[in-house]
PDB file of C-alpha atoms in Angstrom:
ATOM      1  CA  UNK F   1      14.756  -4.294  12.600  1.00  0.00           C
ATOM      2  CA  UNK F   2      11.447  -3.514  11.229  1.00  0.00           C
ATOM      3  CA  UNK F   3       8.833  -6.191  10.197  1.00  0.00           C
ATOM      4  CA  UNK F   4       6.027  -5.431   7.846  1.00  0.00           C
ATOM      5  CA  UNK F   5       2.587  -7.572   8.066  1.00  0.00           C
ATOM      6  CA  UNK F   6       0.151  -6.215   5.400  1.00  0.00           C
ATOM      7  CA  UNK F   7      -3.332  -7.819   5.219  1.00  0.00           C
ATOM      8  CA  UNK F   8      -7.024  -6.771   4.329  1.00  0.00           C
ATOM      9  CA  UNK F   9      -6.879  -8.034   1.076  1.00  0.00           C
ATOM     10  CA  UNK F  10      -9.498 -10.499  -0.942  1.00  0.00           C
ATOM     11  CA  UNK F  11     -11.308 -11.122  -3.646  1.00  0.00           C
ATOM     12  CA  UNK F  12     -13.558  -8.730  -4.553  1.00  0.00           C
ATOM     13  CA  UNK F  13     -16.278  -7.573  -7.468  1.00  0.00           C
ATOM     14  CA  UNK F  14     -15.505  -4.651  -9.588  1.00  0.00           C
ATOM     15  CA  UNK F  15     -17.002  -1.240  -8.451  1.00  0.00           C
ATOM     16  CA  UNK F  16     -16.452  -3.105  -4.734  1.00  0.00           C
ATOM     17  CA  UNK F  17     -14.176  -1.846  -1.805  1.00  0.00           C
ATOM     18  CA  UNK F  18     -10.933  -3.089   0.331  1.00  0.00           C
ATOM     19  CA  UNK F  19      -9.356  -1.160   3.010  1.00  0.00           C
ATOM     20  CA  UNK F  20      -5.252  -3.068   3.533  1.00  0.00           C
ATOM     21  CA  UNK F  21      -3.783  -2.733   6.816  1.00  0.00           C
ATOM     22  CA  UNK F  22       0.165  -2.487   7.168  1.00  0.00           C
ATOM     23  CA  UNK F  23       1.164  -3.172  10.603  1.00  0.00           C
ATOM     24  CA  UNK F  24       5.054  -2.388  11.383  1.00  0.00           C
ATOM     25  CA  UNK F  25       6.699  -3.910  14.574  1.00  0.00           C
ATOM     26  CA  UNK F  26       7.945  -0.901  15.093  1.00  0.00           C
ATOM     27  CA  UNK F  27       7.629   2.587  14.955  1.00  0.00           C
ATOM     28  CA  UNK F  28       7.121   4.188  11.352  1.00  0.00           C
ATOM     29  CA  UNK F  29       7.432   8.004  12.519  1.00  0.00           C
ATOM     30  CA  UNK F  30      10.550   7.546  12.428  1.00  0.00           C
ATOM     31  CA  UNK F  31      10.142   6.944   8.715  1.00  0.00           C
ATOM     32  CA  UNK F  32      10.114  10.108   6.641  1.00  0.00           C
ATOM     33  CA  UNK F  33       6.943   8.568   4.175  1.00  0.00           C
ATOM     34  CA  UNK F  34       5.577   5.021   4.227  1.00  0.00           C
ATOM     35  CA  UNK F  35       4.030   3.688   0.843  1.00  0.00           C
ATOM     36  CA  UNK F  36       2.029   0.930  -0.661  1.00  0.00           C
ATOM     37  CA  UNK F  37       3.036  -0.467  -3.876  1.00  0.00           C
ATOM     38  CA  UNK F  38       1.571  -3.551  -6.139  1.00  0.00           C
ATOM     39  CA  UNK F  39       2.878  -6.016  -8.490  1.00  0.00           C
ATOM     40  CA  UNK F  40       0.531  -7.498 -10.931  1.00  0.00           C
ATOM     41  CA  UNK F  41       1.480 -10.532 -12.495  1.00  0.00           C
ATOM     42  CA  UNK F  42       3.977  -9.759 -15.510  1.00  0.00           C
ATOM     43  CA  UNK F  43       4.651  -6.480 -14.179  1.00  0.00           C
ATOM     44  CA  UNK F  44       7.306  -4.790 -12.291  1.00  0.00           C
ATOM     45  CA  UNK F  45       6.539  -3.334  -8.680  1.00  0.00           C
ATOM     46  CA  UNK F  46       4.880  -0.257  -8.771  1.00  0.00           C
ATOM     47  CA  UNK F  47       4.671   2.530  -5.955  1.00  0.00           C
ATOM     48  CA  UNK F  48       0.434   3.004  -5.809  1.00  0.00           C
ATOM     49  CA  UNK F  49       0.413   5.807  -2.764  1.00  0.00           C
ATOM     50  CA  UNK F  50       2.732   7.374  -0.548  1.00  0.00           C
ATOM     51  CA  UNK F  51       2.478   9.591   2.529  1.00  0.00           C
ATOM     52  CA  UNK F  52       4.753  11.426   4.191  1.00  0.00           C
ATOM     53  CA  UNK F  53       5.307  11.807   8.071  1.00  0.00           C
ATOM     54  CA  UNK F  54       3.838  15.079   8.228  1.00  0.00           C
ATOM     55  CA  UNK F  55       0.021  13.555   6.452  1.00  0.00           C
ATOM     56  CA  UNK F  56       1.160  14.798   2.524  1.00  0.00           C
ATOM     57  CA  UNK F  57       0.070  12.229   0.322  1.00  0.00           C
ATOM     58  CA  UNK F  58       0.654  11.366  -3.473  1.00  0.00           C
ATOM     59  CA  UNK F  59      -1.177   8.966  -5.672  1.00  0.00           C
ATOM     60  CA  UNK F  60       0.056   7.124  -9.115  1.00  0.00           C
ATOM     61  CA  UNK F  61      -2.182   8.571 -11.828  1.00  0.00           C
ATOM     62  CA  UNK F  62      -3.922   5.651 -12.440  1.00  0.00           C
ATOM     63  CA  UNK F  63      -5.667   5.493  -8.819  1.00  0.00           C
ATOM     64  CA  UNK F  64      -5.985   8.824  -7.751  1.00  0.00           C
ATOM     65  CA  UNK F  65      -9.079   9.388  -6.389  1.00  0.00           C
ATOM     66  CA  UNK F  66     -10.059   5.759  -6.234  1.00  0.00           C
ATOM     67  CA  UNK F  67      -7.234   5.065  -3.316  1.00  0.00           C
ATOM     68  CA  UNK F  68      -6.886   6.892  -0.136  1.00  0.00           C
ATOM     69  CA  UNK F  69      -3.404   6.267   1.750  1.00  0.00           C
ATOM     70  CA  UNK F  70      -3.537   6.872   6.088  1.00  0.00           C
ATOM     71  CA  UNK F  71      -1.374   6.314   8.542  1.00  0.00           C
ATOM     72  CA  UNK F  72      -1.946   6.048  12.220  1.00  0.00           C
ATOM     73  CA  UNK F  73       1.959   6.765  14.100  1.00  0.00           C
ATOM     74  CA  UNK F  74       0.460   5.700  17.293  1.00  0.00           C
ATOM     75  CA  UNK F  75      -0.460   2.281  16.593  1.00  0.00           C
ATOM     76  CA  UNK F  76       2.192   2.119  14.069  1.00  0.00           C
ATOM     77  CA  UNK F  77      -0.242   0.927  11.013  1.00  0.00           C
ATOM     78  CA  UNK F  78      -0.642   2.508   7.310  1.00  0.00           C
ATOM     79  CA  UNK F  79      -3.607   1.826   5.837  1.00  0.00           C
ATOM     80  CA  UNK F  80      -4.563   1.682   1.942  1.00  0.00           C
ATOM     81  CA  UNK F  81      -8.389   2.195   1.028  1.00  0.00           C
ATOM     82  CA  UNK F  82      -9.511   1.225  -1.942  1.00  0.00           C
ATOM     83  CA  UNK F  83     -12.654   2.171  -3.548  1.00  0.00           C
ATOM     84  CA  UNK F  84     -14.154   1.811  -7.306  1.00  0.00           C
ATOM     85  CA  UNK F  85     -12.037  -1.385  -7.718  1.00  0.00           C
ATOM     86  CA  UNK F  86     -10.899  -2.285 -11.579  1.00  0.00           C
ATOM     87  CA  UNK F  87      -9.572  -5.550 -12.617  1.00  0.00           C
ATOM     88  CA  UNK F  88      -6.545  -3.940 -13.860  1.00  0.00           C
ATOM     89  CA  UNK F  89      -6.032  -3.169  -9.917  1.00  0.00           C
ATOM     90  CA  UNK F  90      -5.414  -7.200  -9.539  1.00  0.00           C
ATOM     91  CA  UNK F  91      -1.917  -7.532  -7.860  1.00  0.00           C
ATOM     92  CA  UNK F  92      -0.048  -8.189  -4.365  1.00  0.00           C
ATOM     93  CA  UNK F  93       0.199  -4.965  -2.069  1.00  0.00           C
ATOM     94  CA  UNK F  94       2.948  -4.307  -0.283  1.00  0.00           C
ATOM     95  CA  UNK F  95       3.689  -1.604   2.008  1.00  0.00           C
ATOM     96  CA  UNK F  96       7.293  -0.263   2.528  1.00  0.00           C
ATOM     97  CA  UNK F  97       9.249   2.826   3.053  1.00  0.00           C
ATOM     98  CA  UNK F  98       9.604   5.556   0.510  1.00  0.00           C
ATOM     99  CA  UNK F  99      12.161   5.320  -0.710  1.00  0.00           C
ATOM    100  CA  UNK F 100      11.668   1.191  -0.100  1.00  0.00           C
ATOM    101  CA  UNK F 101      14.109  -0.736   2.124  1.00  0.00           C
ATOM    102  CA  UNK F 102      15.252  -3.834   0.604  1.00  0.00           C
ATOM    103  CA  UNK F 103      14.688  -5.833   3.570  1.00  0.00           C
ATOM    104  CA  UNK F 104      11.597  -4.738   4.506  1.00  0.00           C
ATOM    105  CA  UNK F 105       9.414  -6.478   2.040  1.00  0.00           C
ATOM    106  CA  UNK F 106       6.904  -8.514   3.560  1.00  0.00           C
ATOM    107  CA  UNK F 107       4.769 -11.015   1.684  1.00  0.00           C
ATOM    108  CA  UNK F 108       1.727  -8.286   0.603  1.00  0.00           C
ATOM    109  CA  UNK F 109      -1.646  -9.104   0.160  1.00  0.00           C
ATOM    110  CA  UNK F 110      -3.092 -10.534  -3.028  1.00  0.00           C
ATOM    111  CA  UNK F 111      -6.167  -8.604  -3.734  1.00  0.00           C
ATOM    112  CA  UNK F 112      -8.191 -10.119  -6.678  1.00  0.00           C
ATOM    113  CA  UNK F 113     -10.564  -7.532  -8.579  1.00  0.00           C
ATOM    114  CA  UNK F 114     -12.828 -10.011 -10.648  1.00  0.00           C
ATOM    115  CA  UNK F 115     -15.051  -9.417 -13.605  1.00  0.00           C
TER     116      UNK F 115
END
């Protein structure tokens, strides 16, 4: 089964930078598209950026251009950068599948956007 560790995350200023690291246990080619999502406090989960096997990406509107999705097959990581950092971006990140597997939901990372 597949395990997913995500971590990179912190508390940062607004305007800052974070760059989250999803490491899998095993392989994610095997995975059509891999994704990051968020859930702020209140809120449902949300899928944040997604990226497909072959390198497509897509963004939810309200980070596009801010976020940049990556994933590296051979070392079996997805990575989520993060740049011009609101506070509205507060939340846990998760990475999963796309679509998301039930059971692999890790714990995220809480990244913290103060102000």
């Amino acid at each position: 089964q597949v395990q997913l560790v995500e971590s990179g995350g912190g508390l940062v200023q607004p305007g800052g930078s974070l760059r989250l690291s999803c490491a899998a246990s095993g392989s994610i080619s095997r995975f059509y598209a891999m994704a990051w999502y968020r859930q702020a406090p209140g809120k449902q989960r949300e899928l944040v950026a997604r990226i497909s096997n072959g390198g497509n990406t897509n963004y939810a509107d309200s980070v596009r251009g801010r976020f940049t999705i990556s994933r590296d097959n051979a070392n079996n990581t997805v990575y989520l950068q993060m740049n011009s950092l609101k506070p509205e971006y507060t939340a846990v990140y998760y990475c999963n599948t796309n679509p998301a597997q039930p059971n692999y939901w890790g714990q995220g990372t809480q990244v913290t956007v103060s102000s």
